[in-house]
Coordinates of C-alpha atoms and ligand atoms in Angstrom, one line a residue:
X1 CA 0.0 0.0 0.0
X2 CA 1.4 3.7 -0.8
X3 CA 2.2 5.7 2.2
X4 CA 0.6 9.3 3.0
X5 CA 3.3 11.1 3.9
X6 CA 2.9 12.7 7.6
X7 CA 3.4 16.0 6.5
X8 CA 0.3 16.0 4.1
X9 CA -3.4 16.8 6.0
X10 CA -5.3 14.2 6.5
X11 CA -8.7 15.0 5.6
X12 CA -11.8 13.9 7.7
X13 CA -14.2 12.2 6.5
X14 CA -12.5 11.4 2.9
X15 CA -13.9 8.9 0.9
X16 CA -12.8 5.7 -0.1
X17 CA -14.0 5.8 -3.9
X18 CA -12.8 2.8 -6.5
X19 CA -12.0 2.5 -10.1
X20 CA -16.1 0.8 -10.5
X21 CA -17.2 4.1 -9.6
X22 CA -15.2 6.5 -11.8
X23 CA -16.0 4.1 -15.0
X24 CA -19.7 4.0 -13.8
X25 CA -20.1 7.9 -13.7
X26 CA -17.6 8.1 -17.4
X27 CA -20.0 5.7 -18.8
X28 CA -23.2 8.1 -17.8
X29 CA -21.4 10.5 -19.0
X30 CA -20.8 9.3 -22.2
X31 CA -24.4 7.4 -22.6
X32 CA -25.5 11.2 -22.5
X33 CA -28.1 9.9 -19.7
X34 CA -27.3 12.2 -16.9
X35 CA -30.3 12.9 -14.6
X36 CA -32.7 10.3 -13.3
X37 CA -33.1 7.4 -15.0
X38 CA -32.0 3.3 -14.6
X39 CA -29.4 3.9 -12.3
X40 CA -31.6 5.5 -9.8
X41 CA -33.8 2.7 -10.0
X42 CA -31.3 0.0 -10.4
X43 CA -29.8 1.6 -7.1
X44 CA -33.2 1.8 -5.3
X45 CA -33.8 -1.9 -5.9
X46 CA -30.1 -2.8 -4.1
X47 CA -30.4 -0.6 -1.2
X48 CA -34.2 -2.4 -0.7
X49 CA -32.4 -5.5 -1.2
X50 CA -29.3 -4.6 1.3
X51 CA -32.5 -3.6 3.6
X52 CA -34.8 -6.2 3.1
X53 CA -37.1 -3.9 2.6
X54 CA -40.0 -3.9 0.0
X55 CA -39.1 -0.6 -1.8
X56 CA -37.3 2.2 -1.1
X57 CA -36.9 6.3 -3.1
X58 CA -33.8 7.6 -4.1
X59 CA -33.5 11.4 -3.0
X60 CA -30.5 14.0 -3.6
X61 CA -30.0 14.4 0.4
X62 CA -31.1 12.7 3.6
X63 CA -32.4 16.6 4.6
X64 CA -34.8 16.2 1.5
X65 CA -35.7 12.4 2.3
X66 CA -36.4 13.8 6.3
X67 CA -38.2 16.9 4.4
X68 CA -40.3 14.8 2.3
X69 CA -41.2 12.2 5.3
X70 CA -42.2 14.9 7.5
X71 CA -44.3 16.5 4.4
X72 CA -45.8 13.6 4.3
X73 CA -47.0 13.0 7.6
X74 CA -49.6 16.4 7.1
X75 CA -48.3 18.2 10.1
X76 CA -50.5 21.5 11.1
X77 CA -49.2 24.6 12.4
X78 CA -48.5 24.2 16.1
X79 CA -47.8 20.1 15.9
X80 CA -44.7 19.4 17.7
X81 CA -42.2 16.7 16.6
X82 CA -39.7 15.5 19.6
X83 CA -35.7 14.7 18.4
X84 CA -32.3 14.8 19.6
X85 CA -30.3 17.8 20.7
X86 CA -27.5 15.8 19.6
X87 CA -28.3 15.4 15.5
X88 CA -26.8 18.1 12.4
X89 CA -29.2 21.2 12.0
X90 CA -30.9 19.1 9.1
X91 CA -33.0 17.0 11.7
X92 CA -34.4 20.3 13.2
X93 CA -34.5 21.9 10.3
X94 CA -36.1 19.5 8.4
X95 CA -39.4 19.2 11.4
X96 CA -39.5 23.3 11.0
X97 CA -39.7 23.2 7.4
X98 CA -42.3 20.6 7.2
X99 CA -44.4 23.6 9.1
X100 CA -44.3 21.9 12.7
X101 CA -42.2 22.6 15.9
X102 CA -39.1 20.5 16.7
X103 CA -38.8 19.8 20.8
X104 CA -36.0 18.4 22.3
X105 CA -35.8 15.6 25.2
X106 CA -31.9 14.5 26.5
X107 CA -30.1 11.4 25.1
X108 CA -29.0 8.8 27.3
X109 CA -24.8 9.3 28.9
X110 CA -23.7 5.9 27.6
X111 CA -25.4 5.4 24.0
X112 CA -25.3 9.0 23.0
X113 CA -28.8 8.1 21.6
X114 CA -32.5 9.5 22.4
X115 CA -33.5 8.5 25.7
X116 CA -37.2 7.2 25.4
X117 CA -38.1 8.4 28.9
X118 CA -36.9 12.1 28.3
X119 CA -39.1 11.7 25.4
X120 CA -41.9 10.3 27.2
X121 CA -41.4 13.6 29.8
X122 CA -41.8 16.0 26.6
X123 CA -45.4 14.3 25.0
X124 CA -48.2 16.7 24.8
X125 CA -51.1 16.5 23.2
X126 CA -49.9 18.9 20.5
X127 CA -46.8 15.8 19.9
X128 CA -47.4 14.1 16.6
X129 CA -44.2 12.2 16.0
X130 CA -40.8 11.2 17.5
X131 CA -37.6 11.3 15.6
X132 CA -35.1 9.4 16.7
X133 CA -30.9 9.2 15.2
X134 CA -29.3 6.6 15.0
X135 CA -26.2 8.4 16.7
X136 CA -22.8 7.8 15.4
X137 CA -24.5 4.3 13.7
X138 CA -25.5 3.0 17.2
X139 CA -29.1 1.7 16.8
X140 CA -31.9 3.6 19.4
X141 CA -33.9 1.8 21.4
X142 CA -36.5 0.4 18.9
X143 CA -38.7 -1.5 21.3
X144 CA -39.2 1.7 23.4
X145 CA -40.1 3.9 20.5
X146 CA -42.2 1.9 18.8
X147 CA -44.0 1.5 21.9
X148 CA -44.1 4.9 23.0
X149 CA -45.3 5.5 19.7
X150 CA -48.2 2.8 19.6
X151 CA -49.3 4.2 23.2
X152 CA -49.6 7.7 22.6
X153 CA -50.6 7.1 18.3
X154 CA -47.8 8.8 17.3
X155 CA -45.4 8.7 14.1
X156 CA -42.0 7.6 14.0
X157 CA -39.8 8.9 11.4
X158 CA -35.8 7.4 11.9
X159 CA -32.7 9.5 11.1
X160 CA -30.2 6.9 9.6
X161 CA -27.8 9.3 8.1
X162 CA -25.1 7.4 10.8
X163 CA -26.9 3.9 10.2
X164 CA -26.7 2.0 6.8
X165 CA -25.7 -1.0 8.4
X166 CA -27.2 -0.5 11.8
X167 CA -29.7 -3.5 12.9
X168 CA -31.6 -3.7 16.2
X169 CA -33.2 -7.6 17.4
X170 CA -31.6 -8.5 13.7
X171 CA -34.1 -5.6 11.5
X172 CA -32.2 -2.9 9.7
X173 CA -33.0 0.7 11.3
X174 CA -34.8 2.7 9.1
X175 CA -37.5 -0.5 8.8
X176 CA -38.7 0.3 12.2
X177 CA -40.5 3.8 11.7
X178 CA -43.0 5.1 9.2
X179 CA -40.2 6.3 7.5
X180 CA -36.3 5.8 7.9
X181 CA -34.2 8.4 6.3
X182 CA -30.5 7.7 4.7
X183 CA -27.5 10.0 3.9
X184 CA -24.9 9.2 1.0
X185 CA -23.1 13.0 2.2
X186 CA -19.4 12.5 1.3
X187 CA -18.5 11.3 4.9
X188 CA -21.0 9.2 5.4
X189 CA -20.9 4.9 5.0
X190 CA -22.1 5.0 1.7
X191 CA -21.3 8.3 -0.6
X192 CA -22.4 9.6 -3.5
X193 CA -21.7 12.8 -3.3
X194 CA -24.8 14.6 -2.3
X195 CA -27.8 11.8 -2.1
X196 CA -30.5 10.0 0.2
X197 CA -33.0 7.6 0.1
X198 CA -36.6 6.6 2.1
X199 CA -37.7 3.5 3.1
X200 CA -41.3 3.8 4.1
X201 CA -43.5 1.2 5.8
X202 CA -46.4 1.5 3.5
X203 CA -46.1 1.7 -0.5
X204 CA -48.7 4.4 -0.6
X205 CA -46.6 6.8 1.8
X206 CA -43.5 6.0 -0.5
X207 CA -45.5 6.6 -3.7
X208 CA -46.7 9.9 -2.2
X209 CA -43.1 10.6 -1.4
X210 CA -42.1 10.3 -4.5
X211 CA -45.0 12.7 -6.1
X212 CA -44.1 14.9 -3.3
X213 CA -39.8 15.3 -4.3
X214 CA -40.8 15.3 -8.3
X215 CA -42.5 18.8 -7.8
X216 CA -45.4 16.8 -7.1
X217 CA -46.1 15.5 -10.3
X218 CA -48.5 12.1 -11.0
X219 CA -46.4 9.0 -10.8
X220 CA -46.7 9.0 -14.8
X221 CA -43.8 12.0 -14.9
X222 CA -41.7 9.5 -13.6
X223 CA -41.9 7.8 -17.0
X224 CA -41.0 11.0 -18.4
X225 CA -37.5 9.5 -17.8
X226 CA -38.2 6.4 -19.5
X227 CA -38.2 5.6 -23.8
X228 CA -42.1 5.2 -24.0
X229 CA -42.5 8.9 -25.7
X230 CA -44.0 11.8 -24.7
X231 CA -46.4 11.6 -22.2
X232 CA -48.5 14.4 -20.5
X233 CA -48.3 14.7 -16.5
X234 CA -50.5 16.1 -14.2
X235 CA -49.6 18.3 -10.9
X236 CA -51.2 17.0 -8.1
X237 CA -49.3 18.5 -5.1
X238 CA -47.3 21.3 -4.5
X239 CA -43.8 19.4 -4.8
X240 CA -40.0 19.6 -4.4
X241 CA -37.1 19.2 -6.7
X242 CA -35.2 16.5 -4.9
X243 CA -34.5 13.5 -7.5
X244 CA -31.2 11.7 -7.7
X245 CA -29.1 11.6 -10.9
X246 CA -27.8 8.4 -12.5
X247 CA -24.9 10.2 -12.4
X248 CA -24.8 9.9 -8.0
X249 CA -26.5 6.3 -8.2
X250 CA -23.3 5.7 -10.9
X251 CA -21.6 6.2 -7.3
X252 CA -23.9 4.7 -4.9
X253 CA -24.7 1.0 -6.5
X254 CA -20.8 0.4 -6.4
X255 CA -20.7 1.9 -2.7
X256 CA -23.2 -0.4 -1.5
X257 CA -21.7 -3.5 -3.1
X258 CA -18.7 -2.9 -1.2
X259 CA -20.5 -1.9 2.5
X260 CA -19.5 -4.8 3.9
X261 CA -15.8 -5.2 3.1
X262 CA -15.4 -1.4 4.2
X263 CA -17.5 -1.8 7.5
X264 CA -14.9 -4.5 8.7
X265 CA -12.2 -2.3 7.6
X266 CA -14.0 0.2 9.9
X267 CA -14.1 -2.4 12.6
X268 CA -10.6 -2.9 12.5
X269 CA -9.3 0.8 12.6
X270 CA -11.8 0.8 15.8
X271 CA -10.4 -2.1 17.5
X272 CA -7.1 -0.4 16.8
X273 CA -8.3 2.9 19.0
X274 CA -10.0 1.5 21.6
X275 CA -7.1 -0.6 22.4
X276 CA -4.9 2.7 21.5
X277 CA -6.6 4.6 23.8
X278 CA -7.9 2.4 26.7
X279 CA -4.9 3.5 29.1
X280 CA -5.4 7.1 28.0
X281 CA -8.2 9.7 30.2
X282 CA -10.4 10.1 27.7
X283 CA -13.7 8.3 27.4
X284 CA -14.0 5.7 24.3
X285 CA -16.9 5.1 22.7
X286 CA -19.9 2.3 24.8
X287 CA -19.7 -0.6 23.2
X288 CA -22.5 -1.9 20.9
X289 CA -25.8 -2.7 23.2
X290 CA -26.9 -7.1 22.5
X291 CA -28.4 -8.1 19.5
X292 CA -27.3 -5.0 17.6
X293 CA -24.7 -4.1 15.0
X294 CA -23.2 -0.9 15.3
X295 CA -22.7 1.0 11.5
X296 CA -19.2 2.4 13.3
X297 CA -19.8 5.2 11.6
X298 CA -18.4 7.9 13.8
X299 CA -15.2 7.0 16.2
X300 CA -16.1 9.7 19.1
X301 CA -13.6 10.4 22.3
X302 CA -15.0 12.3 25.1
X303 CA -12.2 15.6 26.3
X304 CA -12.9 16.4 29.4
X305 CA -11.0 19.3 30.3
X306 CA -11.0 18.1 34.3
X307 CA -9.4 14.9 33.4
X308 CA -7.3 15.8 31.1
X309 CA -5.9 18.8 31.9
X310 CA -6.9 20.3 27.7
X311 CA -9.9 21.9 26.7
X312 CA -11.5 20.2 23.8
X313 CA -11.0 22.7 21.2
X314 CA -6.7 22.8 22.4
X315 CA -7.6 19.6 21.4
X316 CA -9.0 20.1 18.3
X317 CA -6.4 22.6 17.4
X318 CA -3.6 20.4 18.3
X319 CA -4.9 17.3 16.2
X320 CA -4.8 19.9 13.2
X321 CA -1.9 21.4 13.8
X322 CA -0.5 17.4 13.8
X323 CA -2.4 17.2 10.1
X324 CA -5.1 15.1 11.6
X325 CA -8.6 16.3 10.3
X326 CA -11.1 15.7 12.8
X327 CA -14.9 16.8 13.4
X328 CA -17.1 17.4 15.8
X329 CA -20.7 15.4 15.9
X330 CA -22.4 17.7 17.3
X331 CA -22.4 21.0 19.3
X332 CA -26.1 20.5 20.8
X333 CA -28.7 21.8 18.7
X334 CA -29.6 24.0 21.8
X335 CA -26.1 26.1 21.3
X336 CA -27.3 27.2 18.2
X337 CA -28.8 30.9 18.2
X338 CA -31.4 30.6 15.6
X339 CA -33.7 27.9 17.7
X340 CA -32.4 29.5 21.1
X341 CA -34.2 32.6 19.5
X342 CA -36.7 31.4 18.5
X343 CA -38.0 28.3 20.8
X344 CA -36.1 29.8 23.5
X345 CA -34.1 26.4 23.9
X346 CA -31.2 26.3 26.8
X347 CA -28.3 23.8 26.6
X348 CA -29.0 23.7 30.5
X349 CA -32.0 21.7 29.4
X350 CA -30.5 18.9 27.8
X351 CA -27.4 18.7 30.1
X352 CA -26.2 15.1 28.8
X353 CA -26.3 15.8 25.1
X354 CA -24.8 19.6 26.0
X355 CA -21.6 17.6 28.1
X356 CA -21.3 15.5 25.2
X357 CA -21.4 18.5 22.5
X358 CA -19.2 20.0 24.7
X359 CA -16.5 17.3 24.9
X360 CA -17.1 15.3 21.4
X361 CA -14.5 14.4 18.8
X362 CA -14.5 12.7 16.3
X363 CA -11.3 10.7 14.7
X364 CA -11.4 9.3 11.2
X365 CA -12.8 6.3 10.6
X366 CA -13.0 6.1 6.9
X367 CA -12.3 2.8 5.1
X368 CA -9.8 4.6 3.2
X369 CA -7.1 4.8 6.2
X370 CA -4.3 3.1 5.7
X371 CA -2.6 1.3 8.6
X372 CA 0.1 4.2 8.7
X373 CA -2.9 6.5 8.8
X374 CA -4.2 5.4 12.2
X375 CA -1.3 5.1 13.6
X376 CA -0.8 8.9 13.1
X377 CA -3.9 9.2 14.1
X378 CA -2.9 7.6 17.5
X379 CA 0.4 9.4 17.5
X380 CA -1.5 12.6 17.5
X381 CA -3.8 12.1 20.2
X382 CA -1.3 11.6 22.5
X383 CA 0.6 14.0 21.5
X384 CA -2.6 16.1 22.1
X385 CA -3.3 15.2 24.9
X386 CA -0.2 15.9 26.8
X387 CA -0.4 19.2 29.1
Ligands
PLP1 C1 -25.5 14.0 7.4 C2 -26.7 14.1 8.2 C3 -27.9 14.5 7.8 C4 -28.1 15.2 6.4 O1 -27.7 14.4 5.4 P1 -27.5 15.1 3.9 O2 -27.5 13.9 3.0 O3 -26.2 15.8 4.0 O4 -28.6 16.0 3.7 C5 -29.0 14.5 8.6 N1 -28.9 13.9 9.8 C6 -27.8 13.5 10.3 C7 -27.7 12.9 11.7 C8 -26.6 13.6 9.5 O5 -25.4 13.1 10.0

């Protein structure tokens, strides 16, 4: 294997991309056939397949597939949809934009993840859904929001932007909600650029979905991408403009064919830091809860400043100044100044996921590390961590 020299950044999050999918993408290219068309829908029928699921839309972002889901449950003015603090913007932004108000209950200290009985705290009767992620590719507590949802009839819509291959009592996340909503972001398991996809529990909601993200023209304009000739469509919603391109699912179906053999990659670079790290005063990640798998999608440390003697962002600032790249998943959505404004949220109200944002890093993880890689990688944190 080549070696990255030490003195050249190492970017976080960078993808591990392979000859398949720069021949794939040239040969869309050259077919002429850029937009949507049967690449989209070859790569819809893999990722139901990888799923076992019975169908599943291609999207150009996981913040349009959580858009369109949220769309789709009809929320009124007023309805109030309870997620993480600890999630990207999107999450929130996605429950605001769908014309309902987000709410925020505290995650749980160990998993990171939504804690069902700070949810339970936060139900009124104006709650119409819960929204749980996936954090960091940890599966949530499925039993508990499924029954939390069955008890108070509310919906569940999943956030698996961390969780491809995350599976809870041996079911894929993303099955277990009305909707579950993927990310193929850059960083993420799978890439394809920019790109998403829903898996919806009834065909009807997924057809509607579909309508909804084609500007929300009648399933016929979807043929408008086929060979049959011209045929007329018919507007039926007010929609969105949020279809993949061949051009991304060129990407994506060589991505997913390859999940598994970069998830054990993944596994190995994370057996590598936890054994790395266990002597060190920093706090690794849980480990996976029984009968789950993991996705391993983000390696996070917890820096805490009393223990270590280094604030987190020294920390930060020293991993970059020793060419590590390295991110941070998430300051709590409460920190922000838009929602504080305007739904007067307090980090003092979530006080585990506000530690967490706090004192999060994240290291890379991608399947493209080479072993000389992590060991920088490890290098540098205790480099970093010395006061
Ligand atoms: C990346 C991410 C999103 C947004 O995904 P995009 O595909 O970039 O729109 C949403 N939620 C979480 C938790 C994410 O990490």
């Amino acid at each position: 294997m080549p070696v990255r020299p030490k003195e050249r950044f190492l970017v976080f999050g960078s993808p591990r991309i392979e000859e398949a999918e720069v021949e794939e993408v040239a040969g869309s290219l050259r077919s002429g056939w850029l937009g949507t068309g049967p690449k989209v829908a070859r790569f819809e029928r893999d990722f139901a397949a990888y799923m076992q699921a019975e169908h599943a839309a291609a999207f150009n972002s996981c913040t349009a597939a959580l858009h369109l889901s949220l769309v789709a449950l009809r929320l009124q003015p007023g309805d109030e949809v309870i997620t993480t603090p600890l999630t990207f913007c999107a999450t929130a932004n996605a429950i605001i934009h769908a014309g309902a108000v987000p709410v925020l209950a505290d995650v749980d200290p160990e998993t990171m993840n939504l804690d069902p009985e700070a949810v339970r705290r936060c139900i009124t009767p104006r709650t119409k859904a819960i929204l749980p992620v996936h954090f960091a590719g940890r599966p949530c507590d499925m039993d508990a929001f499924t029954a939390l949802a069955e008890e108070y009839g509310l919906r569940l819509v999943e956030d698996c932007a961390h969780a491809i291959e995350s599976t809870y009592k041996g079911r894929h996340c993303g099955t277990f909600g009305d909707f579950g909503c993927f990310s193929f972001y850059v960083t993420k398991n799978v890439v394809t650029g920019e790109g998403g996809m829903v898996l919806a529990r009834n065909k009807e909601d997924l057809d509607r979905i579909k309508i909804l993200g084609l500007h929300g023209m009648s399933a016929d304009a979807w043929k408008r991408f086929g060979d049959e000739g011209y045929k007329h469509y018919q507007v039926v919603e007010a929609g969105f403009k949020y279809n993949m391109m061949d051009i991304q699912a060129a990407i994506g179906i060589h991505q997913l064919a390859r999940v598994d053999r970069y998830y054990e990659r993944r596994k190995e670079i994370w057996a590598r830091y936890n054994e790395a790290f266990a002597d060190l005063p920093v706090t690794t990640p849980a480990p996976a809860q029984t009968d789950t798998k993991h996705a391993l999608h983000l390696y996070t440390l917890l820096v805490d400043q009393q223990r270590t003697g280094v604030s987190r962002d020294a920390f930060l600032q020293r991993m970059t100044a020793e060419n590590i790249g390295v991110g941070v998943h998430y300051l709590a959505l409460s920190e922000q100044p838009y929602y504080q404004q305007r739904f007067g949220w307090r980090p003092e109200d979530t006080p585990n996921a506000t530690r967490i944002g706090r004192q999060t890093v994240s290291l890379p993880l991608s399947a493209k590390l080479m072993d000389t890689d992590v060991q920088d990688v490890i290098e540098a944190v205790k480099i970093a961590l010395h006061s």
